[in-house]
mmCIF file of C-alpha atoms in Angstrom:
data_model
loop_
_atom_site.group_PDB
_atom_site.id
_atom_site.type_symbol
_atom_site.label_atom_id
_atom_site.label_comp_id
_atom_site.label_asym_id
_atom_site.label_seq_id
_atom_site.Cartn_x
_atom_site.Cartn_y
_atom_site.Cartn_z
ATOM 1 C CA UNK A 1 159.660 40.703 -244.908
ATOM 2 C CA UNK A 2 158.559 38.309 -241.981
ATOM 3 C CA UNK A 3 159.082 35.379 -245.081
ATOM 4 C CA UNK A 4 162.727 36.873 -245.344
ATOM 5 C CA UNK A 5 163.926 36.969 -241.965
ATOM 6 C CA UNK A 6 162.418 32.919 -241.628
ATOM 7 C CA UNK A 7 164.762 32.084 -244.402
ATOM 8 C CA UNK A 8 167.341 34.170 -242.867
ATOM 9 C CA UNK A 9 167.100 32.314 -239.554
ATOM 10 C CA UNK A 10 166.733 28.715 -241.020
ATOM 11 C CA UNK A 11 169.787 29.360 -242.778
ATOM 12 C CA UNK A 12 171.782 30.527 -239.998
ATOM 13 C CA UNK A 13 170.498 27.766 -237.731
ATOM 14 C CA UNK A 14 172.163 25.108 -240.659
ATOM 15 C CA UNK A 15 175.012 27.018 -240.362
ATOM 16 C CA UNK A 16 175.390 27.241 -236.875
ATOM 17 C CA UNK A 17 178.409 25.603 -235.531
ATOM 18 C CA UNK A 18 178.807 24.298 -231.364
ATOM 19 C CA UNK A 19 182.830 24.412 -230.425
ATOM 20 C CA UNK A 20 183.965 22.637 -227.762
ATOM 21 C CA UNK A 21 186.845 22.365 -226.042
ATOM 22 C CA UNK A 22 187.898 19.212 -224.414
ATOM 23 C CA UNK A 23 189.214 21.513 -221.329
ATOM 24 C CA UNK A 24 186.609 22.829 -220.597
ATOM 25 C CA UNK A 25 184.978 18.937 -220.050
ATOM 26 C CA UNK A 26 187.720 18.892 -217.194
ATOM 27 C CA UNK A 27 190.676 17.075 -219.425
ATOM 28 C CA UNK A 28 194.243 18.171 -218.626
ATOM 29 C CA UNK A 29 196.160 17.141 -221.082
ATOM 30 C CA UNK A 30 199.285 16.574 -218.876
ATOM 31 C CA UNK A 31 199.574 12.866 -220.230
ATOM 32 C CA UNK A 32 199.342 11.523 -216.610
ATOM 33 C CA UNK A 33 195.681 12.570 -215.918
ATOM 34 C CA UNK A 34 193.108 10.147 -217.275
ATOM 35 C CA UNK A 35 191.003 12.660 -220.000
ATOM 36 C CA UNK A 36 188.475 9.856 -221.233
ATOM 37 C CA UNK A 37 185.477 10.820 -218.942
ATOM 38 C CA UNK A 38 185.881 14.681 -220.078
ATOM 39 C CA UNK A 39 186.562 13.430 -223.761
ATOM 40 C CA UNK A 40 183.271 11.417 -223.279
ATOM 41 C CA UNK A 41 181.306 13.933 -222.057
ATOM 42 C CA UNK A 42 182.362 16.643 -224.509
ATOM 43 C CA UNK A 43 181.229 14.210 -227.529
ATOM 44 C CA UNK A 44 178.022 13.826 -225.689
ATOM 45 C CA UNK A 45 177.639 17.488 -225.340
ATOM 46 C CA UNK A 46 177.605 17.310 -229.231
ATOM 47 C CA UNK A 47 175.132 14.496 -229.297
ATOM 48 C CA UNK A 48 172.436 16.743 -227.002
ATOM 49 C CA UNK A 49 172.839 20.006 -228.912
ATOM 50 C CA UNK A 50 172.338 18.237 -231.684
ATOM 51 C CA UNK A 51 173.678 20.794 -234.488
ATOM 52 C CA UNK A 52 177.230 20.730 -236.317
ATOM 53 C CA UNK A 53 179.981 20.342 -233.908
ATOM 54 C CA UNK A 54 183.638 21.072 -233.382
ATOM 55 C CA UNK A 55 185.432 19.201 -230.337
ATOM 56 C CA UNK A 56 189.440 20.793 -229.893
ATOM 57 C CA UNK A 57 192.098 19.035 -228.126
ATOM 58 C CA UNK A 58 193.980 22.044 -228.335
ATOM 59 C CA UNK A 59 197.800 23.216 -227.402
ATOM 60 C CA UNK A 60 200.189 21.158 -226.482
ATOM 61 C CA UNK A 61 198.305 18.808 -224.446
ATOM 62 C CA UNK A 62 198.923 15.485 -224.491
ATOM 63 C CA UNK A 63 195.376 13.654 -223.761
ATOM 64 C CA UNK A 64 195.466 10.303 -222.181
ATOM 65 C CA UNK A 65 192.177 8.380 -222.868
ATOM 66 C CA UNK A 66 190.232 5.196 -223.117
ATOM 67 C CA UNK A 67 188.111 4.369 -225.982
ATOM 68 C CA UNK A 68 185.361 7.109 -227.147
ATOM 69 C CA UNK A 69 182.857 7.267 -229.800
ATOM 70 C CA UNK A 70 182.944 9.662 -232.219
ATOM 71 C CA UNK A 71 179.320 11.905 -233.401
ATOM 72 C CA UNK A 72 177.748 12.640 -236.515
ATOM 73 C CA UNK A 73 178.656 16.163 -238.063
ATOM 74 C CA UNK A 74 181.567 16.496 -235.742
ATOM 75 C CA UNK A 75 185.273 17.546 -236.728
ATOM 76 C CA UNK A 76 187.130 16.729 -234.611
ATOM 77 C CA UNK A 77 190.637 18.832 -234.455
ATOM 78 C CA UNK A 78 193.698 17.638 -232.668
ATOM 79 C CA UNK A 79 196.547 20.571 -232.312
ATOM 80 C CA UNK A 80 199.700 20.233 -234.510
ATOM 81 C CA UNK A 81 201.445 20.145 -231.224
ATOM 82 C CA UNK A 82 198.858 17.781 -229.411
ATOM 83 C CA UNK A 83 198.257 14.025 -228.787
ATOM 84 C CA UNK A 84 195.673 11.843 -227.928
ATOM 85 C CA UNK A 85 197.058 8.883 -225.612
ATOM 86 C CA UNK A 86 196.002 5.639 -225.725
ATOM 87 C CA UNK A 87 195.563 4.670 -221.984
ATOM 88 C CA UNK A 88 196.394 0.868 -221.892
ATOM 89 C CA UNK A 89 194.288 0.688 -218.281
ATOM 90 C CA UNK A 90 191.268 0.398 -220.248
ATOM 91 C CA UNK A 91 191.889 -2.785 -222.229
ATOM 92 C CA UNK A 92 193.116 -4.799 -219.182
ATOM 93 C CA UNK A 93 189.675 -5.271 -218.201
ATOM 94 C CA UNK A 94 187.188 -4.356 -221.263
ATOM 95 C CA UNK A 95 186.285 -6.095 -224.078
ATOM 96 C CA UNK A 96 187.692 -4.985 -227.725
ATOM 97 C CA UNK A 97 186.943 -1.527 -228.227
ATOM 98 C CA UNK A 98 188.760 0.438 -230.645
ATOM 99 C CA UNK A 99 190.219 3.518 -229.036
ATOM 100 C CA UNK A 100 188.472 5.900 -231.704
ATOM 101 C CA UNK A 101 184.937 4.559 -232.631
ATOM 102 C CA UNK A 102 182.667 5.999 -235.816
ATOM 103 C CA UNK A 103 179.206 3.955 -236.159
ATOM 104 C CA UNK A 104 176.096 5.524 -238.474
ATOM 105 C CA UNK A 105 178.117 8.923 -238.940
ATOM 106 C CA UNK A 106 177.591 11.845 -241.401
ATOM 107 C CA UNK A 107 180.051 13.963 -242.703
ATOM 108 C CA UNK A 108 182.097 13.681 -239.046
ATOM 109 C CA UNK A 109 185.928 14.392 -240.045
ATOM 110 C CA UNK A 110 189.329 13.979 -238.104
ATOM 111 C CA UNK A 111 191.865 16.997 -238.699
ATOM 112 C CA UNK A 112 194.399 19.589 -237.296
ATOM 113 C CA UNK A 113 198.048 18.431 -237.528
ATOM 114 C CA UNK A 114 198.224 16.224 -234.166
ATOM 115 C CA UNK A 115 199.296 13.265 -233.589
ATOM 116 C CA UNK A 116 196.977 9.718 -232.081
ATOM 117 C CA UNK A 117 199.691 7.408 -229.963
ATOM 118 C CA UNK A 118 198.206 4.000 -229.866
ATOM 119 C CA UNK A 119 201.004 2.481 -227.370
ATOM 120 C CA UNK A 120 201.275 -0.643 -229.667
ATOM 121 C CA UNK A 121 204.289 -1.676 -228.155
ATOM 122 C CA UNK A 122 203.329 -1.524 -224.458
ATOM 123 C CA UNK A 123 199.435 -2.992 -225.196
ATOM 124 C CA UNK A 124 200.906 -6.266 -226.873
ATOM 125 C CA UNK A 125 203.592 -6.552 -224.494
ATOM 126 C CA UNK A 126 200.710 -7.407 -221.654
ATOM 127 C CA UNK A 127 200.058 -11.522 -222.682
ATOM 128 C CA UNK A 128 196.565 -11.488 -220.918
ATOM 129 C CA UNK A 129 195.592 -9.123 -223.868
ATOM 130 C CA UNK A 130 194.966 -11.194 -226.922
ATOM 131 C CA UNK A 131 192.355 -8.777 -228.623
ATOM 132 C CA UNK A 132 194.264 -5.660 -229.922
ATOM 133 C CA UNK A 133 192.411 -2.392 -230.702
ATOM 134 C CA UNK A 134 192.382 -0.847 -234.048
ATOM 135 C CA UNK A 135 193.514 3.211 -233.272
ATOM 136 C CA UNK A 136 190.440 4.702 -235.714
ATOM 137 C CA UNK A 137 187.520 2.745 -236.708
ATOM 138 C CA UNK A 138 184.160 3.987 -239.088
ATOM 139 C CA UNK A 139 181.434 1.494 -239.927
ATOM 140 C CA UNK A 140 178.417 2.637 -241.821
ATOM 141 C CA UNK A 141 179.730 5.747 -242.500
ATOM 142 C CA UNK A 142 179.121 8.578 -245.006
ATOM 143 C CA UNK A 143 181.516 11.400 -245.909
ATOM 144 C CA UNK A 144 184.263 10.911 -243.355
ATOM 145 C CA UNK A 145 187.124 12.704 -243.893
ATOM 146 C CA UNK A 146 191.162 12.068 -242.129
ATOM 147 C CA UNK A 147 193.095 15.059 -242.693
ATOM 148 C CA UNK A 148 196.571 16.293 -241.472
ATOM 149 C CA UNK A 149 196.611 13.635 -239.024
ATOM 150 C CA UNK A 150 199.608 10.731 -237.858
ATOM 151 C CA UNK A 151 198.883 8.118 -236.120
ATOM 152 C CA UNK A 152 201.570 5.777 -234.773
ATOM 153 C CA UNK A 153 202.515 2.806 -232.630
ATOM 154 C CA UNK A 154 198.764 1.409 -232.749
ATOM 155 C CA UNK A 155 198.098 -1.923 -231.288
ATOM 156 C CA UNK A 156 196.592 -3.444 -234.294
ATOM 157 C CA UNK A 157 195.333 -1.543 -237.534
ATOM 158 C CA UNK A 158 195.600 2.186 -238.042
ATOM 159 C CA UNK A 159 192.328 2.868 -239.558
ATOM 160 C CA UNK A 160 189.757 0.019 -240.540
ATOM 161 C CA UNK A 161 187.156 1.345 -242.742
ATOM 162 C CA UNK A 162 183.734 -0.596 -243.126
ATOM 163 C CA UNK A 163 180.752 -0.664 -245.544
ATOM 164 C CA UNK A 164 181.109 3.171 -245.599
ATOM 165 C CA UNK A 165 181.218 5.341 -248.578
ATOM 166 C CA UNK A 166 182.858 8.673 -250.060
ATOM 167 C CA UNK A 167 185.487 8.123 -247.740
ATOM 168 C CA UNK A 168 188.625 10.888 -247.735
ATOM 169 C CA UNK A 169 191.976 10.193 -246.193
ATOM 170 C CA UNK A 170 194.535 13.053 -247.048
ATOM 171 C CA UNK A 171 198.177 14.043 -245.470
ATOM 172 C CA UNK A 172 198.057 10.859 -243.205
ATOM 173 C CA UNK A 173 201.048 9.448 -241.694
ATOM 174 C CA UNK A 174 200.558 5.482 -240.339
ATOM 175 C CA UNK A 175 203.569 4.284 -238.484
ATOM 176 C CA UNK A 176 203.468 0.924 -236.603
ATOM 177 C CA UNK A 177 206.319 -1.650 -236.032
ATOM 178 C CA UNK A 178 207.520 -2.941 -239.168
ATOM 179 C CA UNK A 179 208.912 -6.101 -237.469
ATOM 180 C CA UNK A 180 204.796 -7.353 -236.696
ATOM 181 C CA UNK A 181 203.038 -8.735 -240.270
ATOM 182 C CA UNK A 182 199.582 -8.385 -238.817
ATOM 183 C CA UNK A 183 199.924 -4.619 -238.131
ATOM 184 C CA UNK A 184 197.806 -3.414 -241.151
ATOM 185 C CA UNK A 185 198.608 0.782 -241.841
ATOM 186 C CA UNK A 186 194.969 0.758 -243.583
ATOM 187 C CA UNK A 187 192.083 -1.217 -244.201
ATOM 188 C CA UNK A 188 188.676 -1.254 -245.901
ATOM 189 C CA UNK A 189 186.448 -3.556 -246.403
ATOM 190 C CA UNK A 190 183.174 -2.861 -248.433
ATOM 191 C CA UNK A 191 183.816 0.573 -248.999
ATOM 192 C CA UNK A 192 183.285 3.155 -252.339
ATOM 193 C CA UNK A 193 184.093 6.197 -253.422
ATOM 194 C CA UNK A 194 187.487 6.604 -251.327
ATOM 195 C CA UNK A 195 190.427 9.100 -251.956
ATOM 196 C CA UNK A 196 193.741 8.081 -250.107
ATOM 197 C CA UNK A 197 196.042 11.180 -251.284
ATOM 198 C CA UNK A 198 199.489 13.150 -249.968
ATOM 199 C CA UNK A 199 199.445 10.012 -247.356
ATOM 200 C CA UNK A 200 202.759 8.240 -246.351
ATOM 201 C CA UNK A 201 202.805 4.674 -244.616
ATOM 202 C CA UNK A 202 205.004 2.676 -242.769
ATOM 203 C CA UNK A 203 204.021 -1.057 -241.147
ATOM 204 C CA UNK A 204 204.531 -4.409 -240.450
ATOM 205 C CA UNK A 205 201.530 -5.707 -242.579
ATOM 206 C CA UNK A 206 199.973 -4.037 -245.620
ATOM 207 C CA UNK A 207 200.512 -0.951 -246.255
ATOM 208 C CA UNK A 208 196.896 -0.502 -247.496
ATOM 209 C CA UNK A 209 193.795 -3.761 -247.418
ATOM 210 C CA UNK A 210 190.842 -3.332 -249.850
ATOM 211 C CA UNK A 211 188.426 -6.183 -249.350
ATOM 212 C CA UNK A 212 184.675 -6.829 -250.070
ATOM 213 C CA UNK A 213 182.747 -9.118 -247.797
ATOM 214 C CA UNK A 214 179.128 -7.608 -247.076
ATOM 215 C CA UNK A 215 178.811 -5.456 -250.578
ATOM 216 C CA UNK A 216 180.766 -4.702 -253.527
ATOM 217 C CA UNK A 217 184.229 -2.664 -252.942
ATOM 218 C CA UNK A 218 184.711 0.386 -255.958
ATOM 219 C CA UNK A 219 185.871 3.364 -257.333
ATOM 220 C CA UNK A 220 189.128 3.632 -254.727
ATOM 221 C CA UNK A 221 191.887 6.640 -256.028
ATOM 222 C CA UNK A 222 195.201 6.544 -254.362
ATOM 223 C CA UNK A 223 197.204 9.092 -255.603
ATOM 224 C CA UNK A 224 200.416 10.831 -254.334
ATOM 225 C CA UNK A 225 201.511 8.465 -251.597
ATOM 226 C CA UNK A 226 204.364 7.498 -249.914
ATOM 227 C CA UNK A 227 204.994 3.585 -249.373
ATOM 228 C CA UNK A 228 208.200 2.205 -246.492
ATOM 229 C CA UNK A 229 208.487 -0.254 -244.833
ATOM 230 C CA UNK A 230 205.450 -3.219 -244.963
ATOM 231 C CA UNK A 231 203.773 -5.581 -247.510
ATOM 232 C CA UNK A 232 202.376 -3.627 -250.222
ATOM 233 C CA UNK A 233 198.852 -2.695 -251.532
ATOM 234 C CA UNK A 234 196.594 -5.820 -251.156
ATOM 235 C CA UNK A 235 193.393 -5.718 -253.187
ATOM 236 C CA UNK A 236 191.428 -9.311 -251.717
ATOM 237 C CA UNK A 237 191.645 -11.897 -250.625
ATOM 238 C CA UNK A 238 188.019 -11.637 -249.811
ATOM 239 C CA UNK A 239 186.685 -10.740 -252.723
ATOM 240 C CA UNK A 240 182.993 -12.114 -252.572
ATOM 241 C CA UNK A 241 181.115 -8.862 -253.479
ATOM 242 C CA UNK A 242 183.608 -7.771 -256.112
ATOM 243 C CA UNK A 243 186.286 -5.152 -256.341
ATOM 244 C CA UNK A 244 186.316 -2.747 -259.212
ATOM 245 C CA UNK A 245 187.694 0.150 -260.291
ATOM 246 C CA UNK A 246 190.732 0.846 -258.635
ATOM 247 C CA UNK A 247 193.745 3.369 -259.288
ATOM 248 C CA UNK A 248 197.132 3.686 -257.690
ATOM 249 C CA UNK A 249 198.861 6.866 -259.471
ATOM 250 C CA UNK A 250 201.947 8.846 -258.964
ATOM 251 C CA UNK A 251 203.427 7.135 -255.900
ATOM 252 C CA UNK A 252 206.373 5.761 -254.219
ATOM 253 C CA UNK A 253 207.469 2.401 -253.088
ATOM 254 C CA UNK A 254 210.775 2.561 -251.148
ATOM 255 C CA UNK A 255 212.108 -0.082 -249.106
ATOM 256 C CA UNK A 256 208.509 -2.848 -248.814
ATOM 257 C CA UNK A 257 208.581 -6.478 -248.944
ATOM 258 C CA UNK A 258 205.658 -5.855 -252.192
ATOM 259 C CA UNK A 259 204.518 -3.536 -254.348
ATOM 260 C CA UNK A 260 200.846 -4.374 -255.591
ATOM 261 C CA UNK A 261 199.240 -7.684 -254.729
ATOM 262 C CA UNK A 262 195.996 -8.802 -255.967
ATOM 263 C CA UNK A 263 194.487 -12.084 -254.294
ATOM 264 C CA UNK A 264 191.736 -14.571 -253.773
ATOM 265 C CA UNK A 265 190.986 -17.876 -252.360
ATOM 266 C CA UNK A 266 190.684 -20.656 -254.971
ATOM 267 C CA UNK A 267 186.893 -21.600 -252.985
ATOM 268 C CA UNK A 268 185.082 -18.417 -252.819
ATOM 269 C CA UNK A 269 183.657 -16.831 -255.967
ATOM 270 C CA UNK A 270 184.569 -12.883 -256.582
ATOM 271 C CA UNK A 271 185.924 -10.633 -259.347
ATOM 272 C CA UNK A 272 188.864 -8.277 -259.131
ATOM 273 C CA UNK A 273 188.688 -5.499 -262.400
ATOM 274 C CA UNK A 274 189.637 -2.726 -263.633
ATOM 275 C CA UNK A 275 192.336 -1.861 -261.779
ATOM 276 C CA UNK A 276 194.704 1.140 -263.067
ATOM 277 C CA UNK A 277 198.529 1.550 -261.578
ATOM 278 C CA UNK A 278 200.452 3.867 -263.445
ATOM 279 C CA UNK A 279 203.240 6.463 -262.944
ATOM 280 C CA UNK A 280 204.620 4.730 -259.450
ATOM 281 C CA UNK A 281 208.098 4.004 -258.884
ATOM 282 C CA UNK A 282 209.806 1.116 -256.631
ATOM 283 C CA UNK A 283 212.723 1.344 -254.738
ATOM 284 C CA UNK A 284 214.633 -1.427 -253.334
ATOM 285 C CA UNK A 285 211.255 -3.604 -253.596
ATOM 286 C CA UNK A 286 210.997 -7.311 -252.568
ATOM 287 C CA UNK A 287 208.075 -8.288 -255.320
ATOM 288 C CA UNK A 288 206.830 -5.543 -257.154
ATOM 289 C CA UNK A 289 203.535 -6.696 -258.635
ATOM 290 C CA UNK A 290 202.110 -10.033 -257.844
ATOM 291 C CA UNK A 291 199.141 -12.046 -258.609
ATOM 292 C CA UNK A 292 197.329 -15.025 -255.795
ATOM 293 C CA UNK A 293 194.629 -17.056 -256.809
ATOM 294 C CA UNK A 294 194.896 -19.679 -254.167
ATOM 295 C CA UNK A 295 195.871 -17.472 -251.346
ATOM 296 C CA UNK A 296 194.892 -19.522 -249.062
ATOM 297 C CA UNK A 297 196.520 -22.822 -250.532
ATOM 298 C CA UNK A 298 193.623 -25.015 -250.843
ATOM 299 C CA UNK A 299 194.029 -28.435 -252.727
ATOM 300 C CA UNK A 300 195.243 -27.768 -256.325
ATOM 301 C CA UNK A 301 193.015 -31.505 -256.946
ATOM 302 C CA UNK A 302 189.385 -30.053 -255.395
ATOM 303 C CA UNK A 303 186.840 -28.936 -257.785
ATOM 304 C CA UNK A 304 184.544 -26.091 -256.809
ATOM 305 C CA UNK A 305 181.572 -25.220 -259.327
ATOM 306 C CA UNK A 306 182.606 -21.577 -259.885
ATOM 307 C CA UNK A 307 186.068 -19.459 -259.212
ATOM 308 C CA UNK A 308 187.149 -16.362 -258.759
ATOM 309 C CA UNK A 309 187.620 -13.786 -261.733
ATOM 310 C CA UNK A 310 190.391 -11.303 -262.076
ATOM 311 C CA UNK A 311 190.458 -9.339 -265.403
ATOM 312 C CA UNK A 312 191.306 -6.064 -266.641
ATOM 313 C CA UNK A 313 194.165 -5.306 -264.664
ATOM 314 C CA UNK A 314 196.958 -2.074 -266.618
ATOM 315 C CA UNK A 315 200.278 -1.828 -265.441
ATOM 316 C CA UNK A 316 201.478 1.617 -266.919
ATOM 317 C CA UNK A 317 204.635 4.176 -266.984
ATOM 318 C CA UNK A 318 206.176 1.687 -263.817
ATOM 319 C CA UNK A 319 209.866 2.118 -263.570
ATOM 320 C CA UNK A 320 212.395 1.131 -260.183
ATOM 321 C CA UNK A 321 214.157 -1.926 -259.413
ATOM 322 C CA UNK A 322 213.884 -4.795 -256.984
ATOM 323 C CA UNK A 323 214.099 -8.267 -256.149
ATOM 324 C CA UNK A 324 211.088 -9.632 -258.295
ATOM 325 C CA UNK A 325 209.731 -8.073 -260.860
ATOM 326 C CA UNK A 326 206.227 -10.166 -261.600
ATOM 327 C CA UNK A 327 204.695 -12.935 -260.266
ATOM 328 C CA UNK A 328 201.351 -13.843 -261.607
ATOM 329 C CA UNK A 329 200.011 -17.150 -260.356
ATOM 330 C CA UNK A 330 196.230 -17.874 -261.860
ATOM 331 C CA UNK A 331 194.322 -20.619 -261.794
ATOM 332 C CA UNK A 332 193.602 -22.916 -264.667
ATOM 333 C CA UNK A 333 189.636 -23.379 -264.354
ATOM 334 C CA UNK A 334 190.100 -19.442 -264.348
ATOM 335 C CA UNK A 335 192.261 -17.681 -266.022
ATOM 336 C CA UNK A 336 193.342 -13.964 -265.620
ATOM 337 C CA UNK A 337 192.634 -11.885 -268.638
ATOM 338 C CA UNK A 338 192.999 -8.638 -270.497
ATOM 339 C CA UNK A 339 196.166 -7.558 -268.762
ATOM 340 C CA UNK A 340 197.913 -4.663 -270.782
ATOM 341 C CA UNK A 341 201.562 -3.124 -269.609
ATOM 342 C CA UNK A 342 202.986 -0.114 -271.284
ATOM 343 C CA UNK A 343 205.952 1.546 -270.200
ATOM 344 C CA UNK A 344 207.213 -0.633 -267.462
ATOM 345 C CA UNK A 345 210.943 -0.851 -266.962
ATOM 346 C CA UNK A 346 211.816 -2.727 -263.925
ATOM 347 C CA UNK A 347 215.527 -3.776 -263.015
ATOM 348 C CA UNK A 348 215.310 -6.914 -261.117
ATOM 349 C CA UNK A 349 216.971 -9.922 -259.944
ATOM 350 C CA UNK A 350 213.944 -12.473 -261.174
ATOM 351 C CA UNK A 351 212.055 -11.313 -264.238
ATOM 352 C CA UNK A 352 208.406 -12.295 -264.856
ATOM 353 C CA UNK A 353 206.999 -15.756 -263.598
ATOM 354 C CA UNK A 354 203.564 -16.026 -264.970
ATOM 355 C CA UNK A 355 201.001 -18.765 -264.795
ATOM 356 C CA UNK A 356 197.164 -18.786 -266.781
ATOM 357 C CA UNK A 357 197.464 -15.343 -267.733
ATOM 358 C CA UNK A 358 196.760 -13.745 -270.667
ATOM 359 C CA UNK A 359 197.151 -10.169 -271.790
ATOM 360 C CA UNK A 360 199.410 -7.974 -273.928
ATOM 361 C CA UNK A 361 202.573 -5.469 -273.466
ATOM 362 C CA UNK A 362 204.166 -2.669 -274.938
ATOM 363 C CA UNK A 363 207.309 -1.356 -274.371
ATOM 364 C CA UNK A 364 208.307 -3.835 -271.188
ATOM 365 C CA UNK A 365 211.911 -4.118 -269.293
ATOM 366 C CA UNK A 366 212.537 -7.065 -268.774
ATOM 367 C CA UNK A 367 210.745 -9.305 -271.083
ATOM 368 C CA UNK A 368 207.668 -10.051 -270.083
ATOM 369 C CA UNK A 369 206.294 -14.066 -270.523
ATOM 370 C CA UNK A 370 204.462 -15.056 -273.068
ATOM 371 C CA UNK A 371 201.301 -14.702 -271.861
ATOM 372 C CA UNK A 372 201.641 -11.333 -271.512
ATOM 373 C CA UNK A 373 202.719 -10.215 -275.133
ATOM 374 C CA UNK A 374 199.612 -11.179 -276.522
ATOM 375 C CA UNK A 375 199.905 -14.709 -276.364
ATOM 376 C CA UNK A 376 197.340 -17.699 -275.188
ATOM 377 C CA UNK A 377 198.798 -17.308 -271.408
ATOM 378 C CA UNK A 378 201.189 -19.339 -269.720
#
């Protein structure tokens, strides 16, 4: 019996969850009041109890804050009908923080319907502020999860994701001005096992970043997503500790300067495979898929001793109409290889422009080039 009631009371002890409500910390929530001491203290609360938390921002309350880290096994839950603030005071005299910061966290998660403000527009207005803050960041993260959430008007990225893994973003809305290229809706960078689904994005820069710099980016699903204004999907530049394995399914491009890009510097070594789009359609697109090998336009006449690779790349069931429909610029010393389209019918001013590429096609509106129906690559 006595064995029964230990397991009984270790299990309830995992189980046990601490709620917390940001009110109760002393925030307001009247959007005038300055919350980011009580929002600090209520994560720090979690910290000391040290068992699974949930922190509310509940109601209607609009919560006006600095920058505030975020702790392991937390959700966090922001009311459908409540925002966090971001409180430009902060950055006038602190160094770069983002305004939500995730470092060595475990299964911590961001949900509930509300929205995250990032005041973008009044931040970058201030010209003694030259280091804008990212709205949500997670480094060295496992199992964090963005549900249900929108975040808008952010100074600088959305959500930067780094050297984290089994990463879940789902029902996201990223809206940030579409007239500023280096607003970025979403970025990773060394990252695997991610899930971007039901999400819907709208920016000045990429729509979506997947880089590799400090280990190997792979096994990314984005599924079910919603693409406006911005630049695209980029998969690279930096592509040092490889990207593989890679699907974009059953999306939406509407309005964007570029559909897919995939990119690398001529100089750095890198591969880029195995990358699956299929079943997206493009609306009114500038470029709809695009290939960079020299993105960043070093000397076509300097040698290097090894280039980047990209290989294995299937274009499938794509349909829409745009300005471009391909352009696929490899190197020489490194040719792209074992492209295969199926299905694609694209109605565009410019048809395909391809360069070192080899790889096959079936069933392809407008005619592909050469290179791409099985030939030696052009």
């Amino acid at each position: 019996m006595k064995y029964f009631l230990l397991i009984f009371f270790l299990t309830s002890v995992i189980k046990a969850e601490y709620i917390i409500n940001v009110l109760d910390f002393g925030a307001k929530g009247d959007g005038q009041t300055d919350d980011t001491a009580a929002i600090r203290a209520a994560f720090a609360n979690c910290t000391y109890i040290q068992i699974r938390c949930t922190v509310l921002f509940p109601g209607t309350g609009t919560y006006l804050t600095g920058p505030f880290n975020l702790t392991t096994r937390t959700s966090v839950k922001i009311s459908s009908e409540a925002s966090i603030l971001l409180n430009p005071y902060y950055y006038n005299f602190q160094e770069y923080l983002p305004l939500i910061n995730g470092y060595d966290l475990i299964e911590t998660s961001i949900s509930g319907g509300g929205m995250i403000v990032g005041q973008g527009s009044k931040l970058r207005a201030q010209p003694y502020i030259s280091n804008y803050p990212n709205i949500i960041e997670c480094f060295n993260c496992i199992s964090f999860k963005i549900m249900q959430i929108n975040i808008i008007d952010s100074p600088n990225y959305g959500i930067f994701v780094l050297n984290s893994w089994n990463i879940t973003l789902n029902s996201v809305n990223v809206t940030n001005d579409i007239n500023d290229p280096s607003l970025i809706c979403l970025a990773f960078d060394s990252c695997y096992n991610v899930q971007v689904l039901s999400s819907m994005f709208n920016c000045g820069g990429q729509h979506i970043s997947i880089k590799a710099t400090e280990t190997k980016a792979h096994n990314f699903t984005i599924s079910e997503c919603m693409f406006g204004y911005g630049q695209g999907v980029l998969i690279g530049p930096n592509i040092i500790k490889n990207i593989q394995s890679v699907t974009l399914r059953d999306s939406t491009f509407i309005g964007s300067s570029a559909g897919i890009i995939l990119s690398s510097y001529r100089n750095v070594t890198g591969t880029i495979e195995s990358i699956i789009c299929t079943d997206l359609i493009f609306i009114s697109v500038g470029t709809i898929f695009s290939v960079v090998m020299n993105y960043g336009h070093e000397s076509e006449t300097a040698s290097f001793s090894e280039y980047p690779q990209i290989q294995n790349i299937s274009l499938l069931n794509l349909s829409g109409f745009g300005l471009v429909a391909a352009h696929v610029d490899c190197l020489s010393e490194s040719r792209c290889t074992g492209f295969s389209l199926q299905n694609v019918s694209l109605d565009t001013t410019i048809w395909f422009y391809c360069n070192n590429v080899v790889g096959e096609s079936t069933t392809v509106t407008p005619d592909p080039c050469p290179g791409l129906m099985g030939g030696q690559g052009t």
